[in-house]
mmCIF file with all atom_site columns, C-alpha atoms in Angstrom:
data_model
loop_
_atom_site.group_PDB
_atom_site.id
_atom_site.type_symbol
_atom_site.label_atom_id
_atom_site.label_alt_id
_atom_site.label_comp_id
_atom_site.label_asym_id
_atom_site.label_entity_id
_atom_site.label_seq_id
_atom_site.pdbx_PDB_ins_code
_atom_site.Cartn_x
_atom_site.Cartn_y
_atom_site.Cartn_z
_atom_site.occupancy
_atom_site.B_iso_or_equiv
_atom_site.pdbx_formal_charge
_atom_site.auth_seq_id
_atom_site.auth_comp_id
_atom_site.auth_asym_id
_atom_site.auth_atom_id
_atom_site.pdbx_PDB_model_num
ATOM 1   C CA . UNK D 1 1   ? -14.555 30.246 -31.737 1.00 92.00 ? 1   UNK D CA 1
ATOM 2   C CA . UNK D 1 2   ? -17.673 30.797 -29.916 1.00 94.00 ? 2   UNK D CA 1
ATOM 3   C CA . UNK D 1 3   ? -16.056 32.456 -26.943 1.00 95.00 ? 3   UNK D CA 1
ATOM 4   C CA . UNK D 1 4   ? -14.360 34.709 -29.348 1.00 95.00 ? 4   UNK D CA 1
ATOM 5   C CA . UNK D 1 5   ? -17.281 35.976 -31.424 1.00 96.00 ? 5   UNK D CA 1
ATOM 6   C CA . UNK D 1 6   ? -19.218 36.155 -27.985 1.00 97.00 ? 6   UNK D CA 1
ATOM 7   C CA . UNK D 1 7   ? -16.227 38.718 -26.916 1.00 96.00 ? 7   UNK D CA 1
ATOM 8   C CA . UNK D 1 8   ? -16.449 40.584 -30.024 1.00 96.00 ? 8   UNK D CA 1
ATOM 9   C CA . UNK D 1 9   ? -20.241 41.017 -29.730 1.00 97.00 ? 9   UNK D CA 1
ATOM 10  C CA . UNK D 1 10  ? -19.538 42.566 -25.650 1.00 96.00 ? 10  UNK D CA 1
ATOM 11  C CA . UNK D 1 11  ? -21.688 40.172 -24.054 1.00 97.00 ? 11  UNK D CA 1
ATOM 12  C CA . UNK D 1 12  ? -21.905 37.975 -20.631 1.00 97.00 ? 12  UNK D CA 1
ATOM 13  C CA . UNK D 1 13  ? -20.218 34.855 -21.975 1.00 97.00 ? 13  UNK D CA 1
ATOM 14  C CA . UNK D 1 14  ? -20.519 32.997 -19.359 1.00 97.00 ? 14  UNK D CA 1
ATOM 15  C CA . UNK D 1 15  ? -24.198 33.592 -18.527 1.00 97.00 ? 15  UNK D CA 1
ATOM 16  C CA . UNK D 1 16  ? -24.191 32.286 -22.258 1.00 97.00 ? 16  UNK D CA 1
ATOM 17  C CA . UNK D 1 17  ? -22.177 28.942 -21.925 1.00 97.00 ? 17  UNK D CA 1
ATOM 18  C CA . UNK D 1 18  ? -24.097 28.468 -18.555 1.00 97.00 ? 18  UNK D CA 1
ATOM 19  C CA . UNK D 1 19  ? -27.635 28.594 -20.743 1.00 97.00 ? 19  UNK D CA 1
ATOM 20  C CA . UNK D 1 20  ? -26.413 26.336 -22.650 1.00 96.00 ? 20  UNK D CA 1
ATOM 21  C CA . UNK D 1 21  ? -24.990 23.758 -20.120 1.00 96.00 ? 21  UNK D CA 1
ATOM 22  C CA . UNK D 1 22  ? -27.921 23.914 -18.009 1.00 97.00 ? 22  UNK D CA 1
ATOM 23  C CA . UNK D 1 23  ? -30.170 23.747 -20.657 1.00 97.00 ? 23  UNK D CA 1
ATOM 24  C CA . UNK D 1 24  ? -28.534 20.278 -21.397 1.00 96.00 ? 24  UNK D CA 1
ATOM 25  C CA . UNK D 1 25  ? -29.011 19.387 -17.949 1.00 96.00 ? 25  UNK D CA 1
ATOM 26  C CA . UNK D 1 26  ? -32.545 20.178 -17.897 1.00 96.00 ? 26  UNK D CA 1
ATOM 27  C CA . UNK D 1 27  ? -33.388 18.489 -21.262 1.00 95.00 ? 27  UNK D CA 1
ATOM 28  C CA . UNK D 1 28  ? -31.049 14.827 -20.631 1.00 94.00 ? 28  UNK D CA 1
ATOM 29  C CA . UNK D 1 29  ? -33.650 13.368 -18.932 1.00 93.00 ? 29  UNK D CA 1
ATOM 30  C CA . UNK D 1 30  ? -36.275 13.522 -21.553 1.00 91.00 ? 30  UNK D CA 1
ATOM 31  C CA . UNK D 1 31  ? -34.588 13.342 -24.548 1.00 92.00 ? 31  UNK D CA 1
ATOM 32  C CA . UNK D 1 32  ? -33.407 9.875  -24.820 1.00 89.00 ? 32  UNK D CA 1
ATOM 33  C CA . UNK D 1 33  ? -37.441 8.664  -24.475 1.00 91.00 ? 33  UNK D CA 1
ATOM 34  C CA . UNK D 1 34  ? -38.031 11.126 -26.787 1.00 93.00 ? 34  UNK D CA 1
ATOM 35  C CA . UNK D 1 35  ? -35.582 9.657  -29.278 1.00 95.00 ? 35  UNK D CA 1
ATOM 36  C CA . UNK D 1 36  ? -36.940 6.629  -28.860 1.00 93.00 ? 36  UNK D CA 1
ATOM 37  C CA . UNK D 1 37  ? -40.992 7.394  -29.547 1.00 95.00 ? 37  UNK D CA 1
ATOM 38  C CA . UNK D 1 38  ? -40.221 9.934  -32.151 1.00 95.00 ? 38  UNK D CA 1
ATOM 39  C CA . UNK D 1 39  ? -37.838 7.861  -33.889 1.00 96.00 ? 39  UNK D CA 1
ATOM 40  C CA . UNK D 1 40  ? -34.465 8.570  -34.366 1.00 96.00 ? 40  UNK D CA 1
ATOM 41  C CA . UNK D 1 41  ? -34.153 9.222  -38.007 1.00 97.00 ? 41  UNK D CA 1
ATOM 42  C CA . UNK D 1 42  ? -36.373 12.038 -36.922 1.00 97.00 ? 42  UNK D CA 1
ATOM 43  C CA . UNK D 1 43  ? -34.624 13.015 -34.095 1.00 97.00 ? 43  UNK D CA 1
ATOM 44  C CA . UNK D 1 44  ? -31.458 13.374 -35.940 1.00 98.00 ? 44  UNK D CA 1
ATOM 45  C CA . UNK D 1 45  ? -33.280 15.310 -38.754 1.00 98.00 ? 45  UNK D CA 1
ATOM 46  C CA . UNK D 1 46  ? -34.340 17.820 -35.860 1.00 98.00 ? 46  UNK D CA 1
ATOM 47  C CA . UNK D 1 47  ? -30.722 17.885 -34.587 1.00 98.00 ? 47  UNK D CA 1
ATOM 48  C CA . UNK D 1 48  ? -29.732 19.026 -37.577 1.00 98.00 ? 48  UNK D CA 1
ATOM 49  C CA . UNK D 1 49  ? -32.800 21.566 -38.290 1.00 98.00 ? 49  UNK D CA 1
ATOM 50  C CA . UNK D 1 50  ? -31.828 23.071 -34.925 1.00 98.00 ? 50  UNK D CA 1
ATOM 51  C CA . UNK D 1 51  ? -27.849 23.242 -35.433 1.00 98.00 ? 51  UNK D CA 1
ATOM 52  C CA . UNK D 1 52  ? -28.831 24.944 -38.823 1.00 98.00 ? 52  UNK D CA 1
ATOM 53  C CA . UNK D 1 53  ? -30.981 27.344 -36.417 1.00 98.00 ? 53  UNK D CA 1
ATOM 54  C CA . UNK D 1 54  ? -28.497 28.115 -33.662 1.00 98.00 ? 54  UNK D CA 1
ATOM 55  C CA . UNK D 1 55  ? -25.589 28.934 -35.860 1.00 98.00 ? 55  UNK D CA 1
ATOM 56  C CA . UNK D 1 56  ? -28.159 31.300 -37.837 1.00 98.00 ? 56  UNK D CA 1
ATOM 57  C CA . UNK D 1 57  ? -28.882 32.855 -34.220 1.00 98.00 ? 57  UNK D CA 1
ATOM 58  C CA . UNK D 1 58  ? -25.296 33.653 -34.075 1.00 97.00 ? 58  UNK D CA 1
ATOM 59  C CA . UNK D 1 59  ? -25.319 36.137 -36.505 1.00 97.00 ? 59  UNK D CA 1
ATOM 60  C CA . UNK D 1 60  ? -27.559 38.196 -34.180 1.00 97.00 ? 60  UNK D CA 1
ATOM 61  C CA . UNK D 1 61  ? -25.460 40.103 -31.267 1.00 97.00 ? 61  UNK D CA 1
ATOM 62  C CA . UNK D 1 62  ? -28.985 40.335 -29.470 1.00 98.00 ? 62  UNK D CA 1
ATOM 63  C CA . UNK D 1 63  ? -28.084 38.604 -26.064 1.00 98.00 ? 63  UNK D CA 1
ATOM 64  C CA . UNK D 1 64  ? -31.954 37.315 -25.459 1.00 98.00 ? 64  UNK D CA 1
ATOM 65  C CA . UNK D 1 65  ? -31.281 35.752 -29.312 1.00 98.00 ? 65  UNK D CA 1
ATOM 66  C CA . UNK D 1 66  ? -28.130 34.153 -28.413 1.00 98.00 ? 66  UNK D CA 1
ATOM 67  C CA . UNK D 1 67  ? -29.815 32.844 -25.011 1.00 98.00 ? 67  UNK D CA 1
ATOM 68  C CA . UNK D 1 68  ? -32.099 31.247 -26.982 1.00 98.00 ? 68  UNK D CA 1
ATOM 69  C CA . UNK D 1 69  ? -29.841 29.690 -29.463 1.00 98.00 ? 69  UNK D CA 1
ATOM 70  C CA . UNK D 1 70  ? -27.945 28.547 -26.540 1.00 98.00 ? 70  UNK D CA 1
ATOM 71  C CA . UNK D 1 71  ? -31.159 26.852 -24.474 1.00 98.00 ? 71  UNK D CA 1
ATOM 72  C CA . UNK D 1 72  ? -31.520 25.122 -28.075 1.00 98.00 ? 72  UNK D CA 1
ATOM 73  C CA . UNK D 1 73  ? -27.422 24.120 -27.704 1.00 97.00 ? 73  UNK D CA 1
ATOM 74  C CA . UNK D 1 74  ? -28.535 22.365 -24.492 1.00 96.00 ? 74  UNK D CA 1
ATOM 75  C CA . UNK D 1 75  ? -31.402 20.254 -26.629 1.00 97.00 ? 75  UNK D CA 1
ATOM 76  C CA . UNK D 1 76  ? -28.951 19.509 -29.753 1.00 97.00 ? 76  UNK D CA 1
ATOM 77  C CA . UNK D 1 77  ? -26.339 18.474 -27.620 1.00 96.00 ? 77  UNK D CA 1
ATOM 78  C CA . UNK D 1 78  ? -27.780 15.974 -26.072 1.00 95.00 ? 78  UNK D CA 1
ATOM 79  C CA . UNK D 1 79  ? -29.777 14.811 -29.580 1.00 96.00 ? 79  UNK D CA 1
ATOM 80  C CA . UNK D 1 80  ? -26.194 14.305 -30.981 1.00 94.00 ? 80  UNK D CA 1
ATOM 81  C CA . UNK D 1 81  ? -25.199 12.395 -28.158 1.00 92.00 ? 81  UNK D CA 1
ATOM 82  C CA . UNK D 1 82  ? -27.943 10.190 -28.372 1.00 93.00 ? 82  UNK D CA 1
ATOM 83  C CA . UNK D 1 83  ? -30.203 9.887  -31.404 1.00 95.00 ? 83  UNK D CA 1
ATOM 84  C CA . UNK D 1 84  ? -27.013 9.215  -34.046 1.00 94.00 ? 84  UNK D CA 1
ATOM 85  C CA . UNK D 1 85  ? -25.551 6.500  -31.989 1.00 93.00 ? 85  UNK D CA 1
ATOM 86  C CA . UNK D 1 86  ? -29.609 4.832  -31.232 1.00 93.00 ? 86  UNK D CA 1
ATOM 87  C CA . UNK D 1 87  ? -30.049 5.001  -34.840 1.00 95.00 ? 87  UNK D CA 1
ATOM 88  C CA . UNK D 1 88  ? -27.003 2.633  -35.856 1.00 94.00 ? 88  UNK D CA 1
ATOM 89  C CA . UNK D 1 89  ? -26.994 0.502  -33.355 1.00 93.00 ? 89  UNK D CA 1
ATOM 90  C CA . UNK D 1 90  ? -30.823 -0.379 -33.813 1.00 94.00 ? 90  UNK D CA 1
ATOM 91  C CA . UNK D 1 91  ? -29.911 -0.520 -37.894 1.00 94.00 ? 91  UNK D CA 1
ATOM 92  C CA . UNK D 1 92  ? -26.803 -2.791 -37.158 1.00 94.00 ? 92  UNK D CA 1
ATOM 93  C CA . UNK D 1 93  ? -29.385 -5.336 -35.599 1.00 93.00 ? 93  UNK D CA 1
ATOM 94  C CA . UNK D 1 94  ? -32.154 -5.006 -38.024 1.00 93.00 ? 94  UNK D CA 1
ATOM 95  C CA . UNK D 1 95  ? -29.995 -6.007 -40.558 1.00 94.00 ? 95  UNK D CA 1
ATOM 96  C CA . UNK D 1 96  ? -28.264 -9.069 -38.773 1.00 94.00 ? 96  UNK D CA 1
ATOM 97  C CA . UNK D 1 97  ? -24.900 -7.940 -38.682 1.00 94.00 ? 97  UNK D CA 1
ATOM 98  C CA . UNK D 1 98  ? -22.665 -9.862 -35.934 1.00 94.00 ? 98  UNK D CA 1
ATOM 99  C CA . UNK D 1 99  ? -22.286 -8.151 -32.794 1.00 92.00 ? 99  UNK D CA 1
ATOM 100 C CA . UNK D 1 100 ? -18.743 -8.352 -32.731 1.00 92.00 ? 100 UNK D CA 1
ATOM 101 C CA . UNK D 1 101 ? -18.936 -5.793 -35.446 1.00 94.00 ? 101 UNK D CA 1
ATOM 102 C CA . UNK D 1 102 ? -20.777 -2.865 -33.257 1.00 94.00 ? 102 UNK D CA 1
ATOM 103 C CA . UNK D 1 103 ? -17.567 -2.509 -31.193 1.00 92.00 ? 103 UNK D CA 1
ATOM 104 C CA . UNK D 1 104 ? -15.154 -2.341 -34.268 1.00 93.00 ? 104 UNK D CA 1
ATOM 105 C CA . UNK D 1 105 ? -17.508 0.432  -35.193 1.00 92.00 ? 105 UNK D CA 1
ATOM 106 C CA . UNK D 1 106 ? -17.345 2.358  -32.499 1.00 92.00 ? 106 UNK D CA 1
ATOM 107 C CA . UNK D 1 107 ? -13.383 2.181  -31.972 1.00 94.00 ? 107 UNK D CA 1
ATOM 108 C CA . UNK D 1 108 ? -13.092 3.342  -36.033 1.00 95.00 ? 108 UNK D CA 1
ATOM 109 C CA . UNK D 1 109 ? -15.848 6.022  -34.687 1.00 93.00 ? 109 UNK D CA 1
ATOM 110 C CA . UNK D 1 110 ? -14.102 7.201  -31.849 1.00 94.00 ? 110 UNK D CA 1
ATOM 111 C CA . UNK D 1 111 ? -10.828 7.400  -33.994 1.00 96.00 ? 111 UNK D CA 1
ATOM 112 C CA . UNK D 1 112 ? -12.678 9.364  -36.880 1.00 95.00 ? 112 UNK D CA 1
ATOM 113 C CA . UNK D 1 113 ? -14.103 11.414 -34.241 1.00 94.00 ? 113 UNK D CA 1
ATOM 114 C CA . UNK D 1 114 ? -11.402 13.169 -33.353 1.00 96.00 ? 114 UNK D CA 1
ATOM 115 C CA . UNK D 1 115 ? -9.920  13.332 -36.499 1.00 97.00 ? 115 UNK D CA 1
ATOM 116 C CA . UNK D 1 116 ? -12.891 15.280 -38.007 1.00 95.00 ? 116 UNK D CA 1
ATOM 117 C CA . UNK D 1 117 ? -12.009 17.212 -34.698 1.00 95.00 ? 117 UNK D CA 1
ATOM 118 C CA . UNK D 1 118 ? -8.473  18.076 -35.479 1.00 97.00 ? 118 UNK D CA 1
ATOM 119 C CA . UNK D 1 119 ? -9.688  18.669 -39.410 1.00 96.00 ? 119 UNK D CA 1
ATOM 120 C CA . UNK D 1 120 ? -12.770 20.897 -38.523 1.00 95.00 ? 120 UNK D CA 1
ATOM 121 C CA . UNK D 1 121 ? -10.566 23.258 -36.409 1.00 96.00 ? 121 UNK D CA 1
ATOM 122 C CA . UNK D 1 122 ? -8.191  24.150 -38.524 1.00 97.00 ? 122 UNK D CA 1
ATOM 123 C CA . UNK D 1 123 ? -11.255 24.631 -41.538 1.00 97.00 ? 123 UNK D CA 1
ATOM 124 C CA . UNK D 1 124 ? -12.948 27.018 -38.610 1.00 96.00 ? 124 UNK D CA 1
ATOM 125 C CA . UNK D 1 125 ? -9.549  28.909 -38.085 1.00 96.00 ? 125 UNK D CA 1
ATOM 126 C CA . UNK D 1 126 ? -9.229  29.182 -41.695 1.00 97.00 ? 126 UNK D CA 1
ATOM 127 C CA . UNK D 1 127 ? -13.093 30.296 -41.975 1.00 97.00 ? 127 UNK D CA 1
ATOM 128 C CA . UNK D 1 128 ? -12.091 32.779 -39.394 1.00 97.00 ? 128 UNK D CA 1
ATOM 129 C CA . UNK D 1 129 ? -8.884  34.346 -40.780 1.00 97.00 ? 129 UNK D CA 1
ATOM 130 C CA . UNK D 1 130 ? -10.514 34.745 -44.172 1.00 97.00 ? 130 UNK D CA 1
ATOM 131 C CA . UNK D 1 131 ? -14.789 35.923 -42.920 1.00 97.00 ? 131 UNK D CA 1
ATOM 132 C CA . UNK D 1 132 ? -14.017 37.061 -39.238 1.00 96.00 ? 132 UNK D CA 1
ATOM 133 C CA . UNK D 1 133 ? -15.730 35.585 -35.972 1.00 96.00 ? 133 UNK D CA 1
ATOM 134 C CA . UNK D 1 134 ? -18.843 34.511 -37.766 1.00 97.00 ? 134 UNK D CA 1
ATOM 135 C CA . UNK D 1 135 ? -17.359 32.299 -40.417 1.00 97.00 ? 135 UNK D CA 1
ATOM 136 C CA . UNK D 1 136 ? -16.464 29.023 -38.531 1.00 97.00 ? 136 UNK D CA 1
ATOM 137 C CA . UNK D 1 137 ? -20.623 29.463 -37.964 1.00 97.00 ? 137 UNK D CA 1
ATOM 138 C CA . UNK D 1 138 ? -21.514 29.615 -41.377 1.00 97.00 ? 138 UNK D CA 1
ATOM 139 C CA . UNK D 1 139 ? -19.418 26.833 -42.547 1.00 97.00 ? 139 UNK D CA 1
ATOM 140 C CA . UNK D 1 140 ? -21.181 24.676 -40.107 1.00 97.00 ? 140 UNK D CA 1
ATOM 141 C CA . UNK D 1 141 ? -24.517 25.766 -41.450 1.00 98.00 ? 141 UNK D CA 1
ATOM 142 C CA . UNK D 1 142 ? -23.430 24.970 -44.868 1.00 97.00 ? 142 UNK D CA 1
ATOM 143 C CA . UNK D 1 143 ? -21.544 21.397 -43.458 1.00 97.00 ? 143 UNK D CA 1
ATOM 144 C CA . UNK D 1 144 ? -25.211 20.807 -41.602 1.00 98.00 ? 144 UNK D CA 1
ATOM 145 C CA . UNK D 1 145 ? -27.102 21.114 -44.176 1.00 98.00 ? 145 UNK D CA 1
ATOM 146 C CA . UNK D 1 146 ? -25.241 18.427 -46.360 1.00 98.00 ? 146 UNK D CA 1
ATOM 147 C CA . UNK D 1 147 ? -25.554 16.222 -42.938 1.00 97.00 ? 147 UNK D CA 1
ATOM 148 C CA . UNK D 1 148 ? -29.412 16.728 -43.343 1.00 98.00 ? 148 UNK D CA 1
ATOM 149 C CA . UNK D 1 149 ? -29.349 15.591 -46.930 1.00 98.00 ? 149 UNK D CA 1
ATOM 150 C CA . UNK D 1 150 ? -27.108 12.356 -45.759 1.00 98.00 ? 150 UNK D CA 1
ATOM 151 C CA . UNK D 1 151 ? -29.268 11.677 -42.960 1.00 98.00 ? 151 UNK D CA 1
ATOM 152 C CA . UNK D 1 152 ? -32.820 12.201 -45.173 1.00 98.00 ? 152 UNK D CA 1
ATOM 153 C CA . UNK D 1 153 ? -32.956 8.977  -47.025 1.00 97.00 ? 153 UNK D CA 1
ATOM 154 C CA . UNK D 1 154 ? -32.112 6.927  -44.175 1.00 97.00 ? 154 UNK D CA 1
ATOM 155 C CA . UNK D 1 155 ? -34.654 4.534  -42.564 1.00 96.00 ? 155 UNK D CA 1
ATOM 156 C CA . UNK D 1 156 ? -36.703 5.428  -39.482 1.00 96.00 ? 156 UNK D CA 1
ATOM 157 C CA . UNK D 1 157 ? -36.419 3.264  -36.734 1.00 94.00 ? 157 UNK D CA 1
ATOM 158 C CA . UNK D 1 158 ? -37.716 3.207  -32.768 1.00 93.00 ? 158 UNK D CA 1
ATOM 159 C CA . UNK D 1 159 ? -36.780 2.167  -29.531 1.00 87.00 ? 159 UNK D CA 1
ATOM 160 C CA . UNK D 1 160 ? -38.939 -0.605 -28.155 1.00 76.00 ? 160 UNK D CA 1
ATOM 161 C CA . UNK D 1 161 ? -41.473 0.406  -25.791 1.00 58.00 ? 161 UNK D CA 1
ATOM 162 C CA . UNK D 1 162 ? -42.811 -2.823 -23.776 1.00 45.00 ? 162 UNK D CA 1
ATOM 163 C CA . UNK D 1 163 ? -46.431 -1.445 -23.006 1.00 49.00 ? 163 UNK D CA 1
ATOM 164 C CA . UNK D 1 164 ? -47.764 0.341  -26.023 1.00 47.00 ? 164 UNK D CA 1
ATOM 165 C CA . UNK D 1 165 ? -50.133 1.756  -23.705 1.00 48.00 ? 165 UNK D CA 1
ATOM 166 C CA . UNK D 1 166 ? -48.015 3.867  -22.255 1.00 49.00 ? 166 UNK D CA 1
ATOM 167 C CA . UNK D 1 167 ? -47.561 7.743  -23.790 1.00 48.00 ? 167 UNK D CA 1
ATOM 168 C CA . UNK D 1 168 ? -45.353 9.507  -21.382 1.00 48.00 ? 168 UNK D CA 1
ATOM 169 C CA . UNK D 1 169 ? -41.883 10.216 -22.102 1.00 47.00 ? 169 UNK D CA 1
ATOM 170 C CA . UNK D 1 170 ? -40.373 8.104  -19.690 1.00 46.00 ? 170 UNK D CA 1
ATOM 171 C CA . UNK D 1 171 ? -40.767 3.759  -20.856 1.00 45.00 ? 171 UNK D CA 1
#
């Protein structure tokens, strides 16, 4: 959908999608330390402030807007990839469940995963057909924002840093 509404906006799509992949590059190695000394209740909170963000900035055809929204891509990307997953594991420990569990859970993830997949394209073709290139954008600003709400209430937790004197980003 976003290669369409890119299209329909007469754009450089691929200087777009290349933002956004290099900006995930460029942000990897930081991110997951970050995670970890922020916390990762707050790190998902700011995944989801910034998804909220970048499918806002696709309601601009500006291409500088829609560079930026795609360096912040690169950052939210790699967020979802890591602070969501950091988060349950470290909660699955604090609260002495068996191991064994943690790969049950991530099979029954990986198989919900790409259900949701399956479900949340045919809602975004369906968002499309009925509020043009743009909708499958606002119905993940309105699905975001109930993540947000999910994710508020959780408990924050941190990765373990072994020398608390230490303040870069890298342990």
């Amino acid at each position: 959908h976003m290669y369409t509404l890119y299209l329909s906006y007469n754009v450089n799509v691929s200087a777009l999608f290349l933002t956004g992949f290099l900006s995930g590059a460029l942000f990897a190695p930081f991110l997951g330390s970050f995670v970890d000394k922020f916390g990762r209740k707050n790190s998902c909170i700011v995944y989801c402030v910034l998804e909220i963000i970048i499918n806002t900035l696709e309601h601009s055809q500006d291409f500088g807007v829609l560079l930026f929204g795609r360096v912040l891509g690169g950052i939210s990307t790699n967020l979802l990839f890591s602070a969501f997953e950091s988060w349950m594991a470290t909660e699955h420990r604090k609260r002495g469940f068996p191991e064994d569990w943690m790969s049950r859970t991530y099979s029954e993830a990986s198989i919900g995963n790409g259900a949701m997949a399956i479900l949340a394209g045919i809602v975004s073709q369906m968002l499309e057909d009925r509020l043009g290139h743009i909708g499958p954008f606002q119905g993940a600003i309105a699905l975001t924002v109930l993540a947000l709400l999910m994710v508020l209430p959780w408990e924050e937790n941190y990765g373990e840093n072994k020398d608390d004197k230490d303040h870069s980003l890298y342990h």
